[in-house]
Amino acid sequence: YTRVSVLIDGSTDTTKNIVVLNKGTSKYEYVLASGLSNGWHTVKVLKRTEVICTDMTLYELRTDGYFGPVDKTEKLKIEVYGDSITAGFGNLRPTSDPDYTNSAEQNGLQTYATYAAAALNAEINVMARSGIGMYTAGNDIGDANHVRYRYGHSSFEGEYYWNFSNYTPDIVIINLGTNDNWHWADTNGDGKAEWQFNQTIFEAEYVKMVKSLAEKYGKDTSFVFLNGLMEQDVQKYI
């Protein structure tokens, strides 16, 4: 099930007040907040679960009170591209549970990226999916679905293109390469897997993506390149 965290009146605790969207693809009204005292309140809704296993569409938002004006105070804006490390895949999973697909045991709001944004009081836009690489990975995700082809879309699973003018970040963080590096395959048919990482392709696609984003966002956007928490071999290429 898709799960969202509801933060009321400035709360930052994403471990409480979780709404489970458990009605499948049917339109259904979920109560996000109730019993609030008279006066102005803020209600912030953030999706916890990643696109690899959950999806959601907002059809309508309503209240029995009034919608107030939006706070347009400018904040630092961060954008992050990454894989499972950035998506928070299985980050709540107890070691006793072998099921890696349980969406109840993941929280994309408890990752290095979201903690950094909170510490800096920044907005954050995350483009992450478990298993993906810059150009390939050692799993069943087709090469056409990796970041080099998909970063211009609204999600890794959808066909809609993203309008980059919707969000212009001050800082872009890219944390990719773990899954490219973990691409092992039996290319000779002898039952022996071999490392398939291609430094030339990885570096070329990385540079191409950064140049494209820099052109879209302008000279005031800074870039930070990270190496994954699970391996170090790609660090020298980044």
Short mmCIF file of N, CA and C in Angstrom, two decimals, residues 90-100 105:
data_model
loop_
_atom_site.label_atom_id
_atom_site.label_comp_id
_atom_site.label_asym_id
_atom_site.label_seq_id
_atom_site.Cartn_x
_atom_site.Cartn_y
_atom_site.Cartn_z
N GLY A 90 13.55 -0.25 2.28
CA GLY A 90 13.80 -1.19 3.37
C GLY A 90 14.51 -0.60 4.57
N ASN A 91 14.52 0.73 4.71
CA ASN A 91 15.29 1.32 5.81
C ASN A 91 14.63 1.13 7.17
N LEU A 92 13.40 0.64 7.22
CA LEU A 92 12.74 0.34 8.50
C LEU A 92 12.63 -1.16 8.73
N ARG A 93 13.24 -1.94 7.86
CA ARG A 93 13.08 -3.40 7.92
C ARG A 93 13.89 -4.01 9.05
N PRO A 94 13.24 -4.74 9.94
CA PRO A 94 14.00 -5.47 10.95
C PRO A 94 14.79 -6.60 10.31
N THR A 95 15.91 -6.95 10.89
CA THR A 95 16.75 -8.00 10.31
C THR A 95 16.06 -9.36 10.28
N SER A 96 15.01 -9.52 11.07
CA SER A 96 14.31 -10.79 11.12
C SER A 96 13.32 -10.96 9.98
N ASP A 97 13.06 -9.91 9.20
CA ASP A 97 12.07 -9.98 8.14
C ASP A 97 12.77 -10.08 6.78
N PRO A 98 12.61 -11.20 6.08
CA PRO A 98 13.29 -11.37 4.79
C PRO A 98 12.56 -10.69 3.63
N ASP A 99 11.36 -10.14 3.89
CA ASP A 99 10.56 -9.54 2.82
C ASP A 99 11.02 -8.12 2.55
N TYR A 100 11.72 -7.93 1.43
CA TYR A 100 12.24 -6.60 1.10
C TYR A 100 11.19 -5.71 0.44
N GLU A 105 7.76 -1.06 5.62
CA GLU A 105 9.10 -1.03 6.20
C GLU A 105 10.05 -0.16 5.40
#
